Short mmCIF file of C-alpha atoms and ligand atoms in Angstrom, two decimals:
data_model
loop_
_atom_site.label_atom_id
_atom_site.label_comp_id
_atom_site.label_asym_id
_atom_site.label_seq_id
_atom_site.Cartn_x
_atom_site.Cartn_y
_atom_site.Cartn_z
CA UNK A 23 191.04 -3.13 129.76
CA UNK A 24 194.68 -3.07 128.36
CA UNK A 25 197.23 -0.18 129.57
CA UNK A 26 197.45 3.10 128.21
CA UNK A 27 200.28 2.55 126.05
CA UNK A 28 199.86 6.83 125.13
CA UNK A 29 201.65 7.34 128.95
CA UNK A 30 205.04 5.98 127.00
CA UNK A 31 205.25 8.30 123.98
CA UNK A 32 203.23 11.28 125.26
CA UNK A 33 204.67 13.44 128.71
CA UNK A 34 203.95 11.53 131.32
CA UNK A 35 204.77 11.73 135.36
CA UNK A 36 204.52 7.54 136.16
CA UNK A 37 202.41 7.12 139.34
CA UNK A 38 202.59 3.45 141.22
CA UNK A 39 199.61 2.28 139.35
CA UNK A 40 201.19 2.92 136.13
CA UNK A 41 204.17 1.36 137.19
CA UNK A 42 202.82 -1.54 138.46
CA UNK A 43 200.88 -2.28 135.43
CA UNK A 44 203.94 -1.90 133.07
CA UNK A 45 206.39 -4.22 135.37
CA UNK A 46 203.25 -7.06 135.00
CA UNK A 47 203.54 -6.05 131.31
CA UNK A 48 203.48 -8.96 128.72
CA UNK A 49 203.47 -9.66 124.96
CA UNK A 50 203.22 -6.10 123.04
CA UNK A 51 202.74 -3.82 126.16
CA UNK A 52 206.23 -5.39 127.21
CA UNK A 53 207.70 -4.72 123.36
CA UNK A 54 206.12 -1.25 123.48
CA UNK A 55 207.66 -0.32 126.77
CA UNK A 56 210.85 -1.56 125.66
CA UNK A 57 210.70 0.42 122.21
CA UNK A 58 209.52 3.62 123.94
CA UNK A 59 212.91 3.17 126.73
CA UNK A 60 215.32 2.72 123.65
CA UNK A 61 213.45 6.11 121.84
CA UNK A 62 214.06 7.81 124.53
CA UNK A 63 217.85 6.27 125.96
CA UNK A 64 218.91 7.50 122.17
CA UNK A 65 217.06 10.95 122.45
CA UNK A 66 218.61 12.44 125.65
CA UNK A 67 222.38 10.40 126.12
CA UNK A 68 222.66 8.98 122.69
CA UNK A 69 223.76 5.20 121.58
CA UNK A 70 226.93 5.25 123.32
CA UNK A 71 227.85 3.01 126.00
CA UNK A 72 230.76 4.06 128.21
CA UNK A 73 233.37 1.70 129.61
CA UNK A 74 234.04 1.37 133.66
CA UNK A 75 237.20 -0.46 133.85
CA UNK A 76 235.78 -2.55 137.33
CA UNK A 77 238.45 -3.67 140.03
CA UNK A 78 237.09 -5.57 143.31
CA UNK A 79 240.01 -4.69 145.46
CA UNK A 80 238.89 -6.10 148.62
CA UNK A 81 236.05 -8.89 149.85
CA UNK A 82 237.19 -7.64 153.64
CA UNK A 83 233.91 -6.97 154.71
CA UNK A 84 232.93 -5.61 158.35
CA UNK A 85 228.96 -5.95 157.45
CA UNK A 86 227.13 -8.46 157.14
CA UNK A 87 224.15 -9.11 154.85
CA UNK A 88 222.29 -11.33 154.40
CA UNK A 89 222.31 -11.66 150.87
CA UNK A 90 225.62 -11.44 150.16
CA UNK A 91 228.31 -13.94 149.78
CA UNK A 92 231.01 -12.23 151.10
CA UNK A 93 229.40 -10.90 153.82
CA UNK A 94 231.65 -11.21 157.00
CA UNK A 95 230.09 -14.40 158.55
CA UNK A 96 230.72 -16.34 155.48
CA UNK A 97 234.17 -18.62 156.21
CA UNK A 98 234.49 -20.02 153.58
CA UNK A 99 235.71 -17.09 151.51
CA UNK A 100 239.71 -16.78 151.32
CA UNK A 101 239.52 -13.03 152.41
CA UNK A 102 241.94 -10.85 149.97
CA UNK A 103 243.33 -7.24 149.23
CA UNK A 104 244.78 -6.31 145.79
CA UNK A 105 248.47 -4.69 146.06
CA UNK A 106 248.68 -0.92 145.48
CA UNK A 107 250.85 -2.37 141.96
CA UNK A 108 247.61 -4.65 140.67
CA UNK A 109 244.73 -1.64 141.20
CA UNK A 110 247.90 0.62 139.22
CA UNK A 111 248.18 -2.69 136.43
CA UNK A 112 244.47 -2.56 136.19
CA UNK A 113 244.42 1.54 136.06
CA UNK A 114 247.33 1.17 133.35
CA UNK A 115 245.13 -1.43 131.10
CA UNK A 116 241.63 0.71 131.42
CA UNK A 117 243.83 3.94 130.27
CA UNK A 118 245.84 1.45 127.28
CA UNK A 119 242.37 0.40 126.01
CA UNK A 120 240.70 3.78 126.31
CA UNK A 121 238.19 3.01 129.05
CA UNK A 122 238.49 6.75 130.63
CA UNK A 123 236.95 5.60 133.64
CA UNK A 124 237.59 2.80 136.64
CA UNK A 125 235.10 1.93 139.02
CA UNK A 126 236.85 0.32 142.56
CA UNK A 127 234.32 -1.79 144.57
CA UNK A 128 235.07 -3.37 148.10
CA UNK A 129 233.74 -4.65 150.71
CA UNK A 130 232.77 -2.14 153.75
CA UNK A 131 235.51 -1.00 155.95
CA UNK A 132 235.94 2.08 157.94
CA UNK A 133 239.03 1.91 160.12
CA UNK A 134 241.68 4.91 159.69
CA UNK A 135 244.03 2.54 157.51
CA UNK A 136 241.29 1.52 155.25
CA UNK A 137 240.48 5.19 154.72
CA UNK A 138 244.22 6.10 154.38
CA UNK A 139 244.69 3.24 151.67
CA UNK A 140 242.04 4.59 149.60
CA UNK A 141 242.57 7.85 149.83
CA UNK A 142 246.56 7.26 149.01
CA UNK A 143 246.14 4.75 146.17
CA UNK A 144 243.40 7.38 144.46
CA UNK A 145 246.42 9.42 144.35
CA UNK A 146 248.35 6.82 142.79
CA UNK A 147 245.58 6.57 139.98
CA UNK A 148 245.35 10.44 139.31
CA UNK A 149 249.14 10.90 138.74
CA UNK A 150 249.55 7.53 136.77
CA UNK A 151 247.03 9.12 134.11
CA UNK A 152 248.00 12.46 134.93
CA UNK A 153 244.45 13.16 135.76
CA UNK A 154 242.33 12.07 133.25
CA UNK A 155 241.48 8.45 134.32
CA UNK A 156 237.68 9.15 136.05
CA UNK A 157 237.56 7.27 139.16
CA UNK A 158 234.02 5.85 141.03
CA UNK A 159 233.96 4.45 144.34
CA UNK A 160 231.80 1.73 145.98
CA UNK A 161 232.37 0.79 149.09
CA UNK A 162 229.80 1.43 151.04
CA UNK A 163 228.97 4.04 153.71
CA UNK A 164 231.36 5.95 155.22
CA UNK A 165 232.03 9.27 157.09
CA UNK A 166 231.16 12.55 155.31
CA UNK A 167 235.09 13.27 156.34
CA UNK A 168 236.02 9.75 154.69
CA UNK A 169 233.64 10.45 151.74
CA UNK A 170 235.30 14.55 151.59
CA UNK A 171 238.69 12.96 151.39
CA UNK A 172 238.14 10.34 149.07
CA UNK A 173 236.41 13.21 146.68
CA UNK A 174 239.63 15.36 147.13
CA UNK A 175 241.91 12.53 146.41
CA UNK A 176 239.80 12.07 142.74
CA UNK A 177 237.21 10.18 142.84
CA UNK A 178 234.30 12.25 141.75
CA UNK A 179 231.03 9.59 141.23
CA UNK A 180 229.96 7.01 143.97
CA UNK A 181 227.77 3.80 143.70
CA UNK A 182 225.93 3.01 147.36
CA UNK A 183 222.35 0.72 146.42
CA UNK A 184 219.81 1.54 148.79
CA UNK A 185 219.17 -2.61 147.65
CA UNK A 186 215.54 -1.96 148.72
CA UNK A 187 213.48 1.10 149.39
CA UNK A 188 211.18 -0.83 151.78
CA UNK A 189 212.16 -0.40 155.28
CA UNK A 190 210.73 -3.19 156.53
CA UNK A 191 212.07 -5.77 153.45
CA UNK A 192 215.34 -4.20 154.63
CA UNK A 193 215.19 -5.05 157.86
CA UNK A 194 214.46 -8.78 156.67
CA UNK A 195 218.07 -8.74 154.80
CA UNK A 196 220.37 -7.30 157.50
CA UNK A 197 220.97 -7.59 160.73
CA UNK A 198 219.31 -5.53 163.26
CA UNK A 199 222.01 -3.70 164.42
CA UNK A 200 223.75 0.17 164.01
CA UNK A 201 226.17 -1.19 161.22
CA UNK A 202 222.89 -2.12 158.79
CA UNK A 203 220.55 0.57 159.36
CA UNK A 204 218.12 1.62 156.49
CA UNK A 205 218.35 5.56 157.96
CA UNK A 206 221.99 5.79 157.96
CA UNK A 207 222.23 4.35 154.36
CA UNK A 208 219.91 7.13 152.68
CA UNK A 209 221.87 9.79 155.10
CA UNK A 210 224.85 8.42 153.44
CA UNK A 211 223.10 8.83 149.63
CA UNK A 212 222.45 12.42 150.82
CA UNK A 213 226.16 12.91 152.35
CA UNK A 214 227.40 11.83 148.86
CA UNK A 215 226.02 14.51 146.85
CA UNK A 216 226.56 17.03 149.85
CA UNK A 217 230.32 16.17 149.10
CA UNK A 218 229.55 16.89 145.10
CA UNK A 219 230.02 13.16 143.71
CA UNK A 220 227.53 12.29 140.65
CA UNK A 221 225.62 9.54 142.92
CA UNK A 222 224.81 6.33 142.13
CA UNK A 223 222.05 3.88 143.60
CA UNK A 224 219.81 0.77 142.96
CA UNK A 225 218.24 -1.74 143.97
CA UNK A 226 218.02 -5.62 143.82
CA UNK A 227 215.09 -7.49 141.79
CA UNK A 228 213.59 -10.71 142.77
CA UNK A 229 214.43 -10.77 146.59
CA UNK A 230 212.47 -12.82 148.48
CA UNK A 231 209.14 -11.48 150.25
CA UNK A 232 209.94 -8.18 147.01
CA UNK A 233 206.57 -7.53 145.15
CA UNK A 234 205.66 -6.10 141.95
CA UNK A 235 204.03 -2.89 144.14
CA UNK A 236 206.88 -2.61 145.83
CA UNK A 237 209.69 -2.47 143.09
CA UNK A 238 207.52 0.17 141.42
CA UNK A 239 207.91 2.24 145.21
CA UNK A 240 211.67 1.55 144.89
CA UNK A 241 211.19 3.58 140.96
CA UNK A 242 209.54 6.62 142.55
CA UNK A 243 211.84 6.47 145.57
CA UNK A 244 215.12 6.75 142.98
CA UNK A 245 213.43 9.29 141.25
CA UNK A 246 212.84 11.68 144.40
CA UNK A 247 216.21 10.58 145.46
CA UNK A 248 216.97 12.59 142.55
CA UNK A 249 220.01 9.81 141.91
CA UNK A 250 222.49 10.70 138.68
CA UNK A 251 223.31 7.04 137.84
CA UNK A 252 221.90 3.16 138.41
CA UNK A 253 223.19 0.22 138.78
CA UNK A 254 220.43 -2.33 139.34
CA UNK A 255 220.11 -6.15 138.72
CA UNK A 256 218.52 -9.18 139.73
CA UNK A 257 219.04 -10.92 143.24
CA UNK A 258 220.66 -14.60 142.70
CA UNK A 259 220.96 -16.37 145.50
CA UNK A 260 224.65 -17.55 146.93
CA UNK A 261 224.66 -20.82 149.39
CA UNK A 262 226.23 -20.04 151.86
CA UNK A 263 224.26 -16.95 153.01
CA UNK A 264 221.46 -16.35 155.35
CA UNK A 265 218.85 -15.98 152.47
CA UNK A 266 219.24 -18.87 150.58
CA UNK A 267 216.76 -20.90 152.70
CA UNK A 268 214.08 -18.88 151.08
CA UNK A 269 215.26 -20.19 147.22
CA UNK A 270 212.09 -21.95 147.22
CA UNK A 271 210.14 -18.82 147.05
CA UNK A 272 212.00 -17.09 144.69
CA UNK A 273 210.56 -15.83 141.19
CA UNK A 274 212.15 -17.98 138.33
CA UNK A 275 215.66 -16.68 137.36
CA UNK A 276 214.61 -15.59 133.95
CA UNK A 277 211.13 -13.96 135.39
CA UNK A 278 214.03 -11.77 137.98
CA UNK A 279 215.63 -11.11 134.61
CA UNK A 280 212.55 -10.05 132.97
CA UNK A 281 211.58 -7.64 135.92
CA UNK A 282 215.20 -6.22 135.87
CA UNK A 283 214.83 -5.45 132.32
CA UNK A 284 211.27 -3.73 132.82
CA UNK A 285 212.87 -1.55 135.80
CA UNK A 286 215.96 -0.57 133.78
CA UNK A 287 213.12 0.61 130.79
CA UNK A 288 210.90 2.41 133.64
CA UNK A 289 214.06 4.15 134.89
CA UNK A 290 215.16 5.15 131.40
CA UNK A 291 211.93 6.64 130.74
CA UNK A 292 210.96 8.39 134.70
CA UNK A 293 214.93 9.89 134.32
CA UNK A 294 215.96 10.09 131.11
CA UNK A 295 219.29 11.57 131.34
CA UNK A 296 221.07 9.48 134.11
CA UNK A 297 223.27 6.98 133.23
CA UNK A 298 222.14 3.34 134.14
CA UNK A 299 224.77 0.01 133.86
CA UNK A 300 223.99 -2.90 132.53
CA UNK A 301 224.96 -4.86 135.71
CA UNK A 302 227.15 -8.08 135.27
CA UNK A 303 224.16 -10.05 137.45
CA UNK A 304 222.27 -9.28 134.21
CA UNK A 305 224.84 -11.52 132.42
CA UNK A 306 225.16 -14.11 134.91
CA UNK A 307 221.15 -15.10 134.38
CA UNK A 308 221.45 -14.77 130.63
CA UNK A 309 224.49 -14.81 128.59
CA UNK A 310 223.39 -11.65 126.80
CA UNK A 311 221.99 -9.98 129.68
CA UNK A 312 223.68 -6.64 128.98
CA UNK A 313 223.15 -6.40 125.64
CA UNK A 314 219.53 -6.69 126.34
CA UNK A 315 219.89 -4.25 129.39
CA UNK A 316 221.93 -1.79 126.75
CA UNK A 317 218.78 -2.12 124.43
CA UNK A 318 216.44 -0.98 126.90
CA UNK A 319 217.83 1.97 128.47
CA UNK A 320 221.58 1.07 129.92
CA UNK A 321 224.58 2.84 128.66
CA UNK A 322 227.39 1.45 130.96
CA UNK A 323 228.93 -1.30 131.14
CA UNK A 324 231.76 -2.61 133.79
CA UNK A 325 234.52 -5.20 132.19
CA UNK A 326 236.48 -6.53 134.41
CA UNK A 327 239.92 -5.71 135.55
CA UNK A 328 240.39 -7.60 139.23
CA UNK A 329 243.29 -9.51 138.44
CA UNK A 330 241.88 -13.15 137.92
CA UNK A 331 243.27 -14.81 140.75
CA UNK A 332 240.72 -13.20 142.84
CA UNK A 333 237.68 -13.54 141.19
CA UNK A 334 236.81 -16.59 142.47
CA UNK A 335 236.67 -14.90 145.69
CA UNK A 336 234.57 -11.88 145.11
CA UNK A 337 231.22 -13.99 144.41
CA UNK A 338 228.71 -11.64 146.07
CA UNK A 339 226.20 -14.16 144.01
CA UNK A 340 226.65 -17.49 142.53
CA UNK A 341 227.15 -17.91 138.94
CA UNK A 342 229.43 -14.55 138.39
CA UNK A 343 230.26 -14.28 135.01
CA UNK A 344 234.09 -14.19 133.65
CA UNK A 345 234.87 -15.77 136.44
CA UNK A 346 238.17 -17.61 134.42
CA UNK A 347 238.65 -14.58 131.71
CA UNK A 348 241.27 -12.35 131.26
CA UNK A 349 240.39 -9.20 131.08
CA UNK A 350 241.57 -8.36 127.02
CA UNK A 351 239.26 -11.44 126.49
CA UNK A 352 236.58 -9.71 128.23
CA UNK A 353 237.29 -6.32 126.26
CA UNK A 354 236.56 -7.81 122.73
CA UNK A 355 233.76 -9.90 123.40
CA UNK A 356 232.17 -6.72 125.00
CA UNK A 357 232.89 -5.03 121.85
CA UNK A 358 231.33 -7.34 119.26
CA UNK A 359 228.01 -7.14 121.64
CA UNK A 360 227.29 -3.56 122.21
CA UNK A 361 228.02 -3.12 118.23
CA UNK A 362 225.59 -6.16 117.89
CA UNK A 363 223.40 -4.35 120.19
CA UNK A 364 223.09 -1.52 117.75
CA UNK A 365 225.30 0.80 119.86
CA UNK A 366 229.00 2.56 120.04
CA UNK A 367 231.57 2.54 122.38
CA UNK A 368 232.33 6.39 123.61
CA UNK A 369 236.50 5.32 123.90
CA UNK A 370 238.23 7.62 125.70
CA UNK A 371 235.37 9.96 127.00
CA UNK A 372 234.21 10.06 130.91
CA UNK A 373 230.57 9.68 130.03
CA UNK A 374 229.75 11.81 133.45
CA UNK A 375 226.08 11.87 133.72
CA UNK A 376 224.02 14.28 132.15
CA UNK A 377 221.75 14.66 135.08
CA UNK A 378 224.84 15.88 136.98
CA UNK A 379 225.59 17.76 135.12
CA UNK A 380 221.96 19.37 134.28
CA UNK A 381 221.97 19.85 138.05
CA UNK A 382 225.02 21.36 138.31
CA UNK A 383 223.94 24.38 135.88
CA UNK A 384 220.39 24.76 137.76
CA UNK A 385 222.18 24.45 141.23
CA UNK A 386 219.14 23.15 142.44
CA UNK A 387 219.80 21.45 145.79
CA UNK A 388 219.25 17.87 146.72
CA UNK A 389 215.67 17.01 148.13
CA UNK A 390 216.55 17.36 151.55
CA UNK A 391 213.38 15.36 152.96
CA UNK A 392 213.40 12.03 150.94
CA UNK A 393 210.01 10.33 150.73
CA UNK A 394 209.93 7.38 152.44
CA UNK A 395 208.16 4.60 150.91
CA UNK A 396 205.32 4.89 153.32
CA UNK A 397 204.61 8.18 151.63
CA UNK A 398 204.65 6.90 148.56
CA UNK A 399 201.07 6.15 146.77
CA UNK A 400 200.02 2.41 147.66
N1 SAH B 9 230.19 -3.25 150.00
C1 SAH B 9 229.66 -2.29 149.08
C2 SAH B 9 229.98 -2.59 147.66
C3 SAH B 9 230.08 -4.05 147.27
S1 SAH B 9 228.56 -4.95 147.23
C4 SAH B 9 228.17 -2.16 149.28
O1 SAH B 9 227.56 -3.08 149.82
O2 SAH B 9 227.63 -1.11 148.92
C5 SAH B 9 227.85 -4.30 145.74
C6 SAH B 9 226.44 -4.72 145.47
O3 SAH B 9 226.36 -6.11 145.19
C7 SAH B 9 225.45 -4.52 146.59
O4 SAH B 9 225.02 -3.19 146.69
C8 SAH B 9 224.33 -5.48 146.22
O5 SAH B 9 223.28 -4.81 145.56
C9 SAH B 9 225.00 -6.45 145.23
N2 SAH B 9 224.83 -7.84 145.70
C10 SAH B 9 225.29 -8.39 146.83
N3 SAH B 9 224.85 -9.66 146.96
C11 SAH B 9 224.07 -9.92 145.87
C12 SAH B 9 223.32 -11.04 145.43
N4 SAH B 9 223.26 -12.16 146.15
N5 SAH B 9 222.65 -10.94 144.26
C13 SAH B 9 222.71 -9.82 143.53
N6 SAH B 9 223.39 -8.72 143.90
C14 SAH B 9 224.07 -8.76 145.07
FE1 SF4 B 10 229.73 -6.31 152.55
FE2 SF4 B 10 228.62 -4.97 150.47
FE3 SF4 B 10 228.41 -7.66 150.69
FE4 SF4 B 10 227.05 -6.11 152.40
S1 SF4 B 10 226.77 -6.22 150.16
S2 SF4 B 10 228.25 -7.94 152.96
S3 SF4 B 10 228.50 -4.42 152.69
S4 SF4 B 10 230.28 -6.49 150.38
#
């Protein structure tokens, strides 16, 4: 028996089944799923993509994952920090070309100066656009004092992937140790919007030993998470890391591309007024792996800014994309493929998340007991 395509176009609260039948989805259950994610992505946040200006300050990293290419055990990185005048440049060139909004990424560090950096160049960006340059964070888990300050120096949205919502496929890509526990990382999600950012999660497709069954847990596990954006995207494997003996076992790149695609759609359609990027990893496995994301459900995309110089050393994953572009380059070709995509650019508007804001005027609180994935139906 085929699926019941009426759960796409009719009210519908996904269980796992449904979900795992529509990520195995092929031919015209695929199209239909797709089709129903764009009907509703241009229902409840329109066909407007907003504009992250993205700047990798730092690939210092004090973790060290498994996946991940810059992950502290990896020597053969040329470890960097951007100077409080490049994060400004790249602040100055998202506010010139009407981005509205930065996103700063870095690797994980805690100590006191880290935290005083931050919170001092956040600052810096706030008075430079007297205000009205939105600023997200990623960099990882911190204090709720580090993640307070932060949120009273500006920023006001965080990014922090659970990368899995298995426990134990998490404990297969980190270490076993206090600085890569799966507990503290959802205490952190739950820290973040105890602080008031709009929060931000994900998850990695294609890892090895991931399944179908339990992709579809990490869709029910977002949704009780309750999360106000995504950022998800295929896994691609980086040689020098830990993981990349298992490339043998991985799913195809374009099958990880496919799934990434049907999980963006699924999102779109189980929360249908977050805000979801179409991730750059998208683009690295197919040159117009955004637009396709931005077709299906996505409507944010991060050009960008790190000053090019660096680049080469902020490859989480082999194969980044724009690796030798400036960033004006990047700007119009981004432009010519959203429009191509059959969407606009919202220039100069924040694009905060509805769901936030939804949230905000219900005041309902955040689920306080997160499901685990063991709870979640097999
Ligand atoms: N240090 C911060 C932010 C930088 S890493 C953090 O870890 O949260 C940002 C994201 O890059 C991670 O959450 C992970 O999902 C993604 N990433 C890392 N290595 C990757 C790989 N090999 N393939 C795909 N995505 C990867
Ligand atoms: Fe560091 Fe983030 Fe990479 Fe983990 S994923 S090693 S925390 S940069």
């Amino acid at each position: 028996m085929g699926i019941d395509l009426s759960m796409l176009t009719t009210p519908h609260r996904f269980n796992h089944a449904d979900l795992v039948e529509l990520l195995n989805s092929a031919g015209d259950d695929r199209k239909a799923l797709f089709a129903a994610a764009a009907a509703v992505k241009k229902e409840y946040v329109g066909n407007k993509v907003f504009f992250r200006g993205l700047v990798e300050y730092s690939n210092i990293c004090s973790k060290n994952c498994y996946y991940c290419g810059v992950r502290r055990g990896n020597h053969k990185v040329d470890r960097y920090q951007l100077t409080d005048e490049e994060v400004l440049e790249a602040a100055q060139f998202a506010l010139d070309n009407r981005f509205a909004s930065m996103v700063i990424q870095s690797g994980e560090r805690t100590d006191a100066k880290f935290v005083d950096k931050i919170e001092k160049l956040l600052a810096l960006i706030k008075s430079l656009s007297n205000g009205k340059l939105g600023i997200t964070l990623s960099m990882g888990e911190q204090s709720e004092e580090t993640y307070r300050r932060w949120f009273a120096a500006g920023a006001h949205r965080y990014l922090l992937r659970i990368e899995t919502s298995d426990r134990q496929l998490y404990s297969k890509l980190h270490p076993q140790d206090n600085i890569h526990d799966f507990d503290v990382r959802i205490g952190a999600l739950k820290l973040l919007r105890k602080v008031g950012y709009q929060v931000g999660s994900g998850v990695m497709v294609g890892l090895p030993f991931q399944t179908v069954e339990s992709l579809a847990s990490d869709l029910l596990f977002l949704k009780e998470l309750d999360i106000d954006m995504a950022g998800l995207g295929p896994f691609i494997e980086h040689a020098d890391t830990p993981l990349y003996q298992y490339t043998g076992s991985l799913l195809p790149r374009t099958e990880r591309f496919d799934l990434s695609l049907k999980m963006v759609a699924l999102l779109r359609l189980m929360m249908k007024d977050i805000n979801i990027a179409a991730t750059t990893a998208m683009q690295s496995i197919d040159p117009q792996g955004r637009e396709k994301a931005i077709m299906v459900g996505s409507n944010v995309i991060m050009p960008n800014l790190t000053p090019l110089k660096y680049r080469e050393n902020y490859k989480l994953y082999e194969d980044k994309p724009c690796i030798d572009e400036e960033a004006e380059q990047c700007r119009s070709c981004l432009e010519a493929r959203i429009h191509m995509a059959g969407n606009e650019i919202g220039w100069d508007e924040w694009g905060d998340s509805h769901h936030f804001a939804a949230r905000q005027g219900s005041n309902q609180d955040f689920a306080s007991d997160v499901a685990m994935p063991t709870d979640l139906p097999a």
